[in-house]
Coordinates of C-alpha atoms in Angstrom, one line a residue:
M28 CA 73.3 8.7 -13.5
K29 CA 73.7 12.2 -12.3
S30 CA 71.4 13.4 -9.4
Y31 CA 70.4 17.0 -8.6
P32 CA 69.4 18.5 -5.2
N33 CA 65.7 19.3 -4.7
S34 CA 66.6 22.9 -4.1
L35 CA 67.1 23.2 -7.8
F36 CA 63.6 21.9 -8.4
P37 CA 61.3 23.1 -5.6
H38 CA 58.1 22.2 -7.4
L39 CA 59.0 18.5 -7.2
S40 CA 59.0 18.5 -3.4
K41 CA 55.6 20.3 -3.3
R42 CA 54.1 17.7 -5.6
Q43 CA 55.2 14.9 -3.3
E44 CA 53.3 16.7 -0.5
C45 CA 49.9 16.7 -2.4
P46 CA 47.2 14.4 -0.9
E47 CA 46.0 11.5 -2.9
C48 CA 42.9 12.0 -5.0
P49 CA 39.8 10.4 -3.6
V50 CA 38.6 7.2 -5.3
C51 CA 35.6 7.7 -7.6
F52 CA 32.3 6.3 -6.4
N53 CA 31.7 2.8 -7.7
C54 CA 28.8 0.8 -6.3
Q55 CA 30.5 -2.4 -7.5
L56 CA 33.1 -1.9 -4.7
P57 CA 32.2 -3.3 -1.3
T58 CA 32.9 0.1 0.3
N59 CA 30.2 1.9 -1.8
N60 CA 26.5 1.0 -1.7
C61 CA 23.3 2.2 -3.2
A62 CA 20.8 3.2 -0.5
N63 CA 17.0 3.6 -0.4
G64 CA 16.2 1.0 -3.0
G65 CA 18.8 2.1 -5.5
V66 CA 20.1 -0.5 -7.9
C67 CA 23.8 -0.9 -8.8
D68 CA 24.4 -0.7 -12.5
P69 CA 27.2 -2.7 -14.1
S70 CA 28.8 0.7 -14.9
G71 CA 29.3 1.4 -11.2
A72 CA 26.6 4.1 -10.9
C73 CA 23.4 3.8 -8.8
V74 CA 20.0 3.8 -10.6
C75 CA 17.9 5.6 -8.0
P76 CA 14.1 5.2 -7.5
A77 CA 11.8 8.1 -8.0
G78 CA 12.5 11.0 -5.6
W79 CA 16.1 10.1 -4.8
G80 CA 19.4 11.4 -6.1
D81 CA 23.1 11.9 -5.5
L82 CA 25.7 9.2 -6.4
D83 CA 24.4 6.7 -3.8
C84 CA 20.7 7.7 -3.7
T85 CA 20.9 9.3 -0.3
Q86 CA 19.6 12.7 -1.1
P87 CA 15.8 13.5 -1.6
L88 CA 14.8 15.3 -4.8
C89 CA 12.4 18.2 -4.8
G90 CA 9.8 19.5 -7.3
S91 CA 7.2 16.8 -7.9
L92 CA 7.1 13.1 -8.7
Y93 CA 6.8 13.4 -12.5
D94 CA 9.3 16.2 -13.1
T95 CA 12.1 15.1 -15.5
D96 CA 14.6 17.5 -14.0
R97 CA 14.2 17.6 -10.3
P98 CA 16.5 19.7 -8.1
Q99 CA 18.4 17.9 -5.3
R100 CA 17.6 19.0 -1.7
K101 CA 20.3 21.0 -0.1
R102 CA 21.8 19.3 3.0
G103 CA 20.2 20.6 6.2
E104 CA 17.2 22.1 4.4
D105 CA 13.6 21.0 3.5
C106 CA 12.3 20.5 0.0
A107 CA 10.2 23.3 -1.5
C108 CA 7.6 21.1 -3.4
D109 CA 5.7 22.2 -6.4
P110 CA 2.0 23.2 -5.7
G111 CA -0.1 20.1 -5.0
W112 CA 2.8 17.9 -3.9
G113 CA 4.2 17.0 -0.4
G114 CA 6.4 14.6 1.5
V115 CA 10.1 14.7 2.3
N116 CA 10.9 14.2 -1.4
C117 CA 7.7 15.6 -3.0
N118 CA 6.4 12.2 -4.1
V119 CA 3.0 12.5 -2.4
C120 CA 0.2 14.0 -4.4
Q121 CA -2.3 16.3 -2.6
E122 CA -5.1 16.7 -5.1
D123 CA -6.5 15.4 -8.4
K124 CA -5.3 18.3 -10.5
S125 CA -1.7 17.6 -9.5
C126 CA -1.9 14.3 -11.3
Q127 CA -3.8 15.3 -14.4
P128 CA -1.0 16.9 -16.4
F129 CA 0.9 13.6 -16.3
K130 CA -1.9 11.0 -16.1
G131 CA -4.6 12.6 -18.2
S132 CA -7.7 14.6 -17.4
N133 CA -9.5 11.7 -15.7
A134 CA -6.6 11.1 -13.2
T135 CA -7.2 11.2 -9.5
C136 CA -5.0 11.4 -6.4
I137 CA -5.8 8.3 -4.2
K138 CA -5.3 9.3 -0.5
S139 CA -6.4 6.0 1.1
A140 CA -3.0 4.3 1.2
I141 CA -4.5 1.4 -0.7
G142 CA -1.9 1.2 -3.6
L143 CA -2.9 0.2 -7.1
K144 CA 0.5 0.2 -8.6
S145 CA 2.6 2.2 -6.1
L146 CA 2.4 3.9 -2.8
H147 CA 4.1 7.0 -1.4
A148 CA 3.6 8.1 2.2
W149 CA 5.1 10.7 4.7
C150 CA 4.2 10.1 8.3
A151 CA 4.9 11.8 11.6
T152 CA 5.5 9.5 14.6
T153 CA 3.2 10.1 17.6
N154 CA 4.5 7.7 20.3
I155 CA 8.3 8.0 20.5
P156 CA 8.7 10.7 23.2
W157 CA 12.4 10.0 23.8
I158 CA 13.4 11.1 20.3
D159 CA 12.0 14.5 19.1
N160 CA 10.7 15.4 15.6
T161 CA 10.8 11.9 14.0
H162 CA 9.1 10.8 10.8
V163 CA 8.7 7.8 8.6
S164 CA 8.5 7.6 4.8
L165 CA 7.3 4.6 2.9
S166 CA 7.2 3.8 -0.8
C167 CA 6.1 0.6 -2.5
E168 CA 6.1 -0.8 -6.1
W169 CA 3.3 -3.5 -5.9
E170 CA 4.1 -5.0 -9.3
K171 CA 7.6 -5.9 -7.9
S172 CA 6.2 -6.7 -4.4
E173 CA 8.9 -4.3 -3.0
C174 CA 8.8 -1.4 -0.5
V175 CA 11.3 0.9 1.1
F176 CA 11.0 2.3 4.6
Q177 CA 13.0 5.2 6.0
F178 CA 13.3 6.7 9.5
W179 CA 13.9 10.4 9.9
K180 CA 14.9 12.8 12.6
D181 CA 14.8 16.6 12.0
S182 CA 14.3 15.9 8.3
E183 CA 17.6 14.0 8.1
E184 CA 17.4 10.3 7.2
Q185 CA 18.7 8.0 10.0
F186 CA 18.3 4.5 8.5
Y187 CA 16.4 2.7 5.8
C188 CA 15.0 -0.8 5.1
E189 CA 14.5 -2.3 1.6
L190 CA 11.6 -4.7 2.0
S191 CA 10.7 -7.6 -0.3
E192 CA 8.0 -10.3 -0.7
C193 CA 5.4 -7.6 0.2
T194 CA 1.6 -8.0 0.0
Q195 CA -1.4 -5.9 0.9
T196 CA -4.9 -6.8 2.1
T197 CA -7.9 -4.7 2.8
S198 CA -10.4 -5.2 5.6
G199 CA -12.8 -2.3 4.8
D200 CA -13.5 0.4 2.3
N201 CA -10.3 2.4 3.2
D202 CA -8.4 0.1 5.6
V203 CA -5.3 -1.6 4.3
Q204 CA -2.6 -3.8 5.9
G205 CA 0.8 -4.4 4.3
R206 CA 3.2 -7.2 5.1
C207 CA 6.8 -7.8 4.0
A208 CA 8.6 -11.1 4.7
K209 CA 12.2 -9.9 4.3
A210 CA 14.2 -6.8 5.0
D211 CA 17.7 -5.5 4.1
C212 CA 18.6 -2.4 6.1
G213 CA 21.4 0.2 6.3
C214 CA 22.4 3.1 8.5
M215 CA 23.2 6.5 7.2
K216 CA 26.8 7.5 7.9
D217 CA 27.2 10.1 10.7
A218 CA 23.4 10.4 11.3
F219 CA 22.1 11.2 14.8
M220 CA 21.2 7.5 15.4
C221 CA 24.1 6.0 13.4
G222 CA 27.2 7.3 15.2
K223 CA 26.7 11.0 15.8
E224 CA 24.9 10.7 19.1
V225 CA 23.7 7.0 19.3
D226 CA 25.1 4.2 17.3
M227 CA 22.4 1.8 16.1
S228 CA 24.3 0.7 12.9
E229 CA 24.9 -3.0 14.1
L230 CA 21.3 -3.2 15.3
V231 CA 19.9 -1.9 12.0
K232 CA 22.2 -4.2 10.0
N233 CA 20.7 -7.2 11.7
V234 CA 17.1 -6.3 10.8
K235 CA 15.8 -9.1 8.4
G236 CA 12.0 -8.9 8.8
P237 CA 9.2 -9.6 8.8
S238 CA 7.4 -6.2 9.2
E239 CA 3.9 -4.9 8.7
W240 CA 1.9 -1.7 8.7
F241 CA -1.8 -0.8 8.9
C242 CA -3.6 2.3 7.8
K243 CA -7.2 3.5 8.3
N244 CA -8.4 6.1 5.8
G245 CA -4.9 6.7 4.7
K246 CA -4.1 8.8 7.9
D247 CA -4.2 6.8 11.1
C248 CA -1.4 4.2 10.7
W249 CA 1.1 2.1 12.6
Y250 CA 4.3 0.2 11.6
N251 CA 6.0 -2.7 13.3
E252 CA 9.2 -4.8 12.7
Y253 CA 9.0 -7.9 14.8
S254 CA 12.5 -9.2 15.0
T255 CA 15.0 -6.5 16.0
L256 CA 13.7 -2.9 16.1
V257 CA 11.0 -3.9 18.5
S258 CA 13.7 -3.8 21.2
V259 CA 14.2 -0.1 20.7
F260 CA 10.9 1.3 19.4
P261 CA 7.3 0.6 20.6
D262 CA 5.5 -2.5 19.6
N263 CA 3.6 -0.4 17.1
I264 CA 5.1 2.9 15.9
Q265 CA 2.0 5.1 15.7
L266 CA 1.9 7.3 12.6
A267 CA -0.1 10.3 11.3
C268 CA 0.3 9.8 7.6
D269 CA -0.2 11.7 4.3
A270 CA -0.4 9.1 1.5
G271 CA -0.9 9.6 -2.2
E272 CA -0.9 7.9 -5.6
C273 CA -1.8 9.2 -9.0
A274 CA -4.0 6.9 -11.0
N275 CA -6.1 7.1 -14.1
E276 CA -8.9 4.8 -15.4
Q277 CA -6.4 2.4 -17.1
D278 CA -4.5 2.1 -13.8
F279 CA -7.7 0.9 -12.1
L280 CA -8.3 -1.6 -14.9
D281 CA -4.7 -2.9 -14.9
A282 CA -4.4 -3.1 -11.1
V283 CA -3.9 -6.6 -9.6
P284 CA -6.9 -7.4 -7.3
I285 CA -6.2 -6.9 -3.6
D286 CA -7.0 -9.7 -1.2
Q287 CA -9.7 -9.0 1.4
E288 CA -9.8 -10.0 5.0
F289 CA -12.9 -10.1 7.1
S290 CA -13.8 -9.6 10.8
S291 CA -14.8 -12.6 12.9
Y292 CA -18.4 -11.4 12.8
T293 CA -18.3 -11.1 9.0
E294 CA -16.8 -14.6 8.8
M295 CA -19.6 -16.0 10.9
M296 CA -22.2 -14.3 8.6
I297 CA -20.4 -15.8 5.5
I298 CA -20.3 -19.3 7.0
G299 CA -24.0 -19.0 7.8
A300 CA -24.8 -17.8 4.3
I301 CA -22.8 -20.6 2.8
F302 CA -24.7 -23.2 4.9
I303 CA -28.1 -21.8 3.8
A304 CA -26.9 -21.7 0.2
C305 CA -25.9 -25.3 0.4
I306 CA -29.3 -26.3 1.6
L307 CA -31.0 -24.3 -1.2
L308 CA -28.5 -25.7 -3.8
F309 CA -29.4 -29.2 -2.7
A310 CA -33.1 -28.5 -3.0
I311 CA -32.7 -26.8 -6.4
T312 CA -30.5 -29.7 -7.6
K313 CA -33.2 -32.3 -6.7
V314 CA -35.9 -30.3 -8.4
T315 CA -33.7 -29.8 -11.5
A316 CA -32.7 -33.5 -11.6
T317 CA -36.4 -34.4 -11.6
R318 CA -37.2 -32.1 -14.5
Q319 CA -34.1 -33.2 -16.5
K320 CA -35.1 -36.8 -16.0
K321 CA -38.5 -36.0 -17.5
M322 CA -36.9 -34.1 -20.4
F323 CA -33.9 -36.4 -21.2
G324 CA -34.7 -39.7 -19.4
T325 CA -35.7 -41.4 -22.7
R326 CA -34.4 -41.1 -26.2
I327 CA -35.5 -37.9 -27.9
E328 CA -37.6 -38.6 -31.0
L329 CA -37.7 -35.9 -33.7
D330 CA -39.4 -35.9 -37.0
D331 CA -37.2 -36.2 -40.1
D332 CA -38.7 -32.9 -41.3
D333 CA -37.6 -30.2 -38.9
D334 CA -38.1 -27.3 -41.2
G335 CA -40.7 -25.9 -38.8
D336 CA -37.9 -25.7 -36.1
Q337 CA -35.5 -23.9 -38.4
S338 CA -37.1 -20.6 -37.8
M339 CA -36.5 -20.9 -34.1
L340 CA -32.7 -20.8 -34.7
N341 CA -33.1 -17.0 -35.0
Y342 CA -35.5 -16.6 -32.1
S343 CA -33.7 -13.7 -30.5
T344 CA -33.4 -11.2 -33.3
S345 CA -33.6 -11.7 -37.0
T346 CA -34.1 -8.0 -37.7
E347 CA -31.3 -5.7 -38.8
V348 CA -30.2 -3.2 -36.2
A349 CA -28.9 0.4 -36.6
L350 CA -27.3 1.9 -33.5
T351 CA -27.4 5.6 -32.9
F352 CA -25.9 7.4 -29.9
A353 CA -26.0 11.1 -29.3
D354 CA -24.5 13.4 -26.7
V355 CA -23.2 10.5 -24.5
S356 CA -21.4 11.8 -21.5
Y357 CA -20.1 10.0 -18.4
T358 CA -18.8 11.5 -15.1
V359 CA -17.5 9.9 -12.0
A360 CA -17.4 11.9 -8.7
G361 CA -17.8 15.1 -10.7
K362 CA -14.9 14.3 -13.0
P363 CA -15.7 13.9 -16.8
I364 CA -14.7 10.7 -18.4
L365 CA -16.6 11.0 -21.6
L366 CA -18.1 14.2 -23.1
D367 CA -20.7 14.6 -25.8
I368 CA -19.9 11.4 -27.9
N369 CA -22.0 10.9 -31.0
G370 CA -22.1 8.1 -33.6
Y371 CA -24.1 5.9 -35.9
V372 CA -23.5 2.3 -37.0
E373 CA -25.5 0.6 -39.8
P374 CA -26.4 -3.0 -40.1
G375 CA -23.6 -5.0 -41.7
Q376 CA -20.9 -2.6 -40.4
L377 CA -17.9 -3.3 -38.2
A378 CA -17.1 -0.2 -36.2
A379 CA -14.0 0.3 -34.1
V380 CA -13.6 2.6 -31.2
M381 CA -9.8 3.4 -31.2
G382 CA -7.6 5.1 -28.8
P383 CA -4.7 4.7 -26.3
S384 CA -5.0 3.1 -22.8
G385 CA -7.0 5.3 -20.4
A386 CA -8.8 7.1 -23.2
G387 CA -12.3 5.8 -22.2
K388 CA -12.8 3.2 -24.9
S389 CA -14.1 0.5 -22.6
S390 CA -16.2 3.0 -20.7
L391 CA -18.0 4.0 -23.9
L392 CA -18.5 0.4 -24.9
D393 CA -19.9 -0.5 -21.5
I394 CA -22.4 2.5 -21.8
L395 CA -23.4 1.6 -25.3
S396 CA -24.0 -2.0 -24.2
K397 CA -26.1 -0.7 -21.2
K398 CA -23.8 -2.3 -18.6
H399 CA -24.3 -1.1 -15.1
K400 CA -21.7 1.7 -14.3
Q401 CA -21.0 3.8 -11.3
G402 CA -21.3 7.5 -12.0
V403 CA -23.7 9.7 -14.0
I404 CA -24.5 8.8 -17.6
S405 CA -26.4 11.1 -20.0
G406 CA -27.3 11.0 -23.7
K407 CA -29.4 8.9 -26.0
I408 CA -28.9 5.4 -27.3
L409 CA -31.4 4.3 -29.9
I410 CA -32.0 1.1 -31.8
N411 CA -33.6 1.8 -35.3
G412 CA -34.5 5.2 -34.0
V413 CA -36.3 4.0 -30.9
S414 CA -35.1 3.7 -27.3
P415 CA -35.6 0.0 -26.3
T416 CA -36.3 -1.3 -22.8
R417 CA -33.4 -3.0 -21.0
R418 CA -35.1 -6.4 -21.6
Q419 CA -35.5 -5.8 -25.3
F420 CA -31.9 -4.5 -25.6
K421 CA -30.5 -7.6 -23.8
R422 CA -32.4 -10.0 -26.1
M423 CA -30.8 -8.5 -29.2
T424 CA -27.3 -7.9 -28.1
G425 CA -24.2 -9.9 -27.1
F426 CA -21.0 -8.8 -25.3
V427 CA -17.5 -10.4 -25.5
D428 CA -15.1 -9.4 -22.8
Q429 CA -11.4 -9.1 -23.5
D430 CA -10.6 -11.9 -21.1
D431 CA -11.5 -15.4 -22.3
S432 CA -13.6 -17.2 -19.7
L433 CA -13.4 -20.8 -20.8
M434 CA -13.2 -24.2 -19.1
G435 CA -10.0 -25.9 -20.1
T436 CA -11.3 -29.4 -19.7
L437 CA -14.2 -29.0 -22.2
T438 CA -13.9 -29.3 -26.0
V439 CA -14.9 -26.4 -28.3
R440 CA -18.2 -28.1 -29.2
E441 CA -19.0 -28.9 -25.6
T442 CA -18.3 -25.2 -24.6
L443 CA -20.7 -23.9 -27.3
T444 CA -23.3 -26.6 -26.5
Y445 CA -23.3 -25.6 -22.8
A446 CA -23.7 -22.0 -23.8
A447 CA -26.6 -22.8 -26.0
L448 CA -28.3 -25.0 -23.3
M449 CA -27.9 -22.3 -20.7
R450 CA -28.9 -19.2 -22.7
L451 CA -31.5 -20.4 -25.2
P452 CA -35.1 -20.7 -24.0
R453 CA -36.2 -24.1 -22.8
K454 CA -39.0 -24.2 -25.4
I455 CA -36.5 -24.6 -28.2
P456 CA -35.9 -28.3 -28.9
L457 CA -32.5 -29.8 -28.2
K458 CA -31.9 -30.7 -31.8
V459 CA -32.5 -27.1 -32.8
K460 CA -29.9 -25.9 -30.2
Q461 CA -27.4 -28.5 -31.5
K462 CA -28.0 -27.3 -35.1
R463 CA -27.3 -23.7 -33.9
V464 CA -24.0 -24.8 -32.4
E465 CA -22.9 -26.5 -35.6
D466 CA -23.9 -23.4 -37.6
V467 CA -21.8 -21.2 -35.3
I468 CA -18.8 -23.6 -35.6
Q469 CA -19.0 -23.3 -39.4
E470 CA -19.5 -19.6 -39.3
L471 CA -16.4 -19.0 -37.2
G472 CA -14.3 -21.4 -39.2
I473 CA -13.4 -23.6 -36.2
S474 CA -14.6 -27.0 -37.5
R475 CA -11.0 -28.4 -37.4
I476 CA -10.7 -27.8 -33.7
A477 CA -14.4 -28.5 -32.7
D478 CA -13.5 -31.7 -30.8
S479 CA -10.2 -30.3 -29.3
K480 CA -10.0 -29.4 -25.6
I481 CA -9.7 -25.7 -24.7
G482 CA -6.6 -26.5 -22.6
M483 CA -5.1 -24.9 -19.5
P484 CA -1.7 -24.1 -18.0
G485 CA 0.4 -27.3 -18.2
Q486 CA -2.0 -29.0 -20.7
R487 CA -1.8 -28.2 -24.4
G488 CA -4.9 -26.8 -26.0
I489 CA -6.1 -24.5 -28.8
S490 CA -4.3 -21.2 -29.6
G491 CA -5.1 -17.8 -28.2
G492 CA -6.8 -16.7 -31.4
E493 CA -8.9 -19.8 -31.5
K494 CA -9.9 -19.2 -27.9
R495 CA -11.1 -15.7 -28.8
R496 CA -13.2 -17.1 -31.6
V497 CA -14.8 -19.6 -29.2
S498 CA -15.6 -16.7 -26.8
I499 CA -17.3 -15.0 -29.7
G500 CA -19.2 -18.2 -30.5
K501 CA -20.6 -18.3 -27.0
E502 CA -22.4 -15.1 -27.8
L503 CA -23.4 -16.0 -31.4
V504 CA -25.4 -19.0 -30.3
T505 CA -28.2 -16.5 -29.2
S506 CA -28.1 -15.0 -32.8
P507 CA -27.6 -11.4 -31.6
S508 CA -28.1 -8.6 -34.1
L509 CA -25.8 -6.2 -32.2
L510 CA -22.5 -7.5 -30.9
F511 CA -20.0 -5.6 -28.7
L512 CA -16.4 -6.8 -28.2
D513 CA -13.9 -5.2 -25.8
E514 CA -10.4 -5.3 -27.3
P515 CA -10.8 -8.7 -29.2
T516 CA -7.2 -8.6 -30.3
S517 CA -5.7 -8.0 -26.9
G518 CA -2.9 -10.4 -26.1
L519 CA -2.8 -11.9 -29.6
D520 CA 0.0 -11.9 -32.1
A521 CA -0.4 -10.1 -35.5
Y522 CA -1.5 -13.3 -37.3
N523 CA -4.2 -14.3 -34.8
A524 CA -5.3 -10.7 -34.4
G525 CA -5.8 -10.5 -38.2
V526 CA -7.7 -13.8 -38.2
V527 CA -10.1 -12.6 -35.5
M528 CA -10.7 -9.2 -37.2
E529 CA -11.3 -10.9 -40.6
C530 CA -13.8 -13.3 -38.8
L531 CA -15.6 -10.3 -37.3
Q532 CA -15.8 -8.5 -40.7
R533 CA -17.3 -11.6 -42.3
L534 CA -19.8 -12.0 -39.5
A535 CA -20.9 -8.3 -39.9
H536 CA -21.1 -8.3 -43.7
E537 CA -22.6 -11.8 -44.4
G538 CA -24.9 -11.9 -41.4
K539 CA -26.0 -8.2 -41.5
R540 CA -25.0 -7.8 -37.9
T541 CA -24.0 -4.6 -36.3
I542 CA -20.6 -5.1 -34.6
I543 CA -18.7 -2.6 -32.4
V544 CA -15.2 -3.3 -31.1
T545 CA -12.5 -1.4 -29.2
I546 CA -8.9 -1.5 -30.4
H547 CA -5.6 0.3 -29.6
Q548 CA -4.4 1.0 -33.1
V549 CA -5.3 0.8 -36.8
R550 CA -3.1 -2.2 -37.6
N551 CA -5.2 -4.4 -35.3
A552 CA -8.1 -3.9 -37.7

């Protein structure tokens, strides 16, 4: 094979001198990681949490939390946030109107640091004099029990910790304490504290948790990590925070209840109250037992002819009820939730209040059923053209919540019998109450499961649709003329939802009852 000197082909020698192309970012490789809570996708790209960008989720995004096209912060500069937003990556809302374009007109900006579904906070440190201009950012996703903590100097991130197994508790109206059992931390390459001036990379890598923080009124806070960072930072890093979370009415309804802790004084008061309550309960039990012995100590003798008692089955309301509501409005803290709602429902009708989550369906149903609500309610609610007293209204109505509150160890018949014994007047004979229970069982079409146990987790019982009908039956034992149901098809499959709605239609038409329900969509009806 004949060879030629390079002088004849100078471009070949230049090509050999070219540097190698850099390897593309791939988080599947051990040399590339996703930072700040980013998740490595099988494709090799990082899926970054809200407010973070770049290939490895190391650069804050600007604009605002709900922007779909957020600009990436330029290195060495601060973010210019949209009006009403703050924080290093513009995730912290500042006022209610910042949230309303994205969460609805009833949305609010929660500034207490007590997170419903999430938490975003930007804090200045106040007790680290040996490092100037330092900040802390914290974000949490409570449905995942995960948080991410970042430490900053001069608006440049130094290190981060991805926290897991996180919980929060409250000890006052606006006081919250968060705890995370585990931590996985990383140092930012060439940052001031990670190689540029001080090298804490090995120290940060060894941080495994636990850690906790406390905030009072969403502003005065402290943070502590008990295993490793405590050797460098104060026992409690004091923080002046700005926290914010956008939430609407549905977010409040969907939020997982937060555990509460009490002070020692409060605990002593509770113990004392429990002791007194036990004494009162013992006394009441003795009195009740004496009365029950008089009532049921011997066999109950009833005449064969109980036609005279039949009329007592419909003791509460046997009249037909027409419900009228006009100009119903509802505001909370000056914010309108409902505005000038009008309607009319005739006897024998099944009316549905339909709308998406957060539209105010449940609020309207609560107001129509005269439940106690925080806020200002205005408008008229009339029964047959007359405004009834609260006592009169309660006697003629029933309310079925969307959550079934049933004892799993009782049968269907026992559940309805207990409801009848507890809610019907004492003057009504036991046989009449038992007859009412049997009528309700027939009316709801649940005779087949009358002697089946409700069931509980780990113990097979009746279906979800059957449980919902039992919950309806607990209200029907009082023979209400007006029945309210909050999302009776919630959590049910299409078949059971259809069975429940058919049952309600039959109850309305055949019993001339006035029934009002809330639903999400037409097909549920």
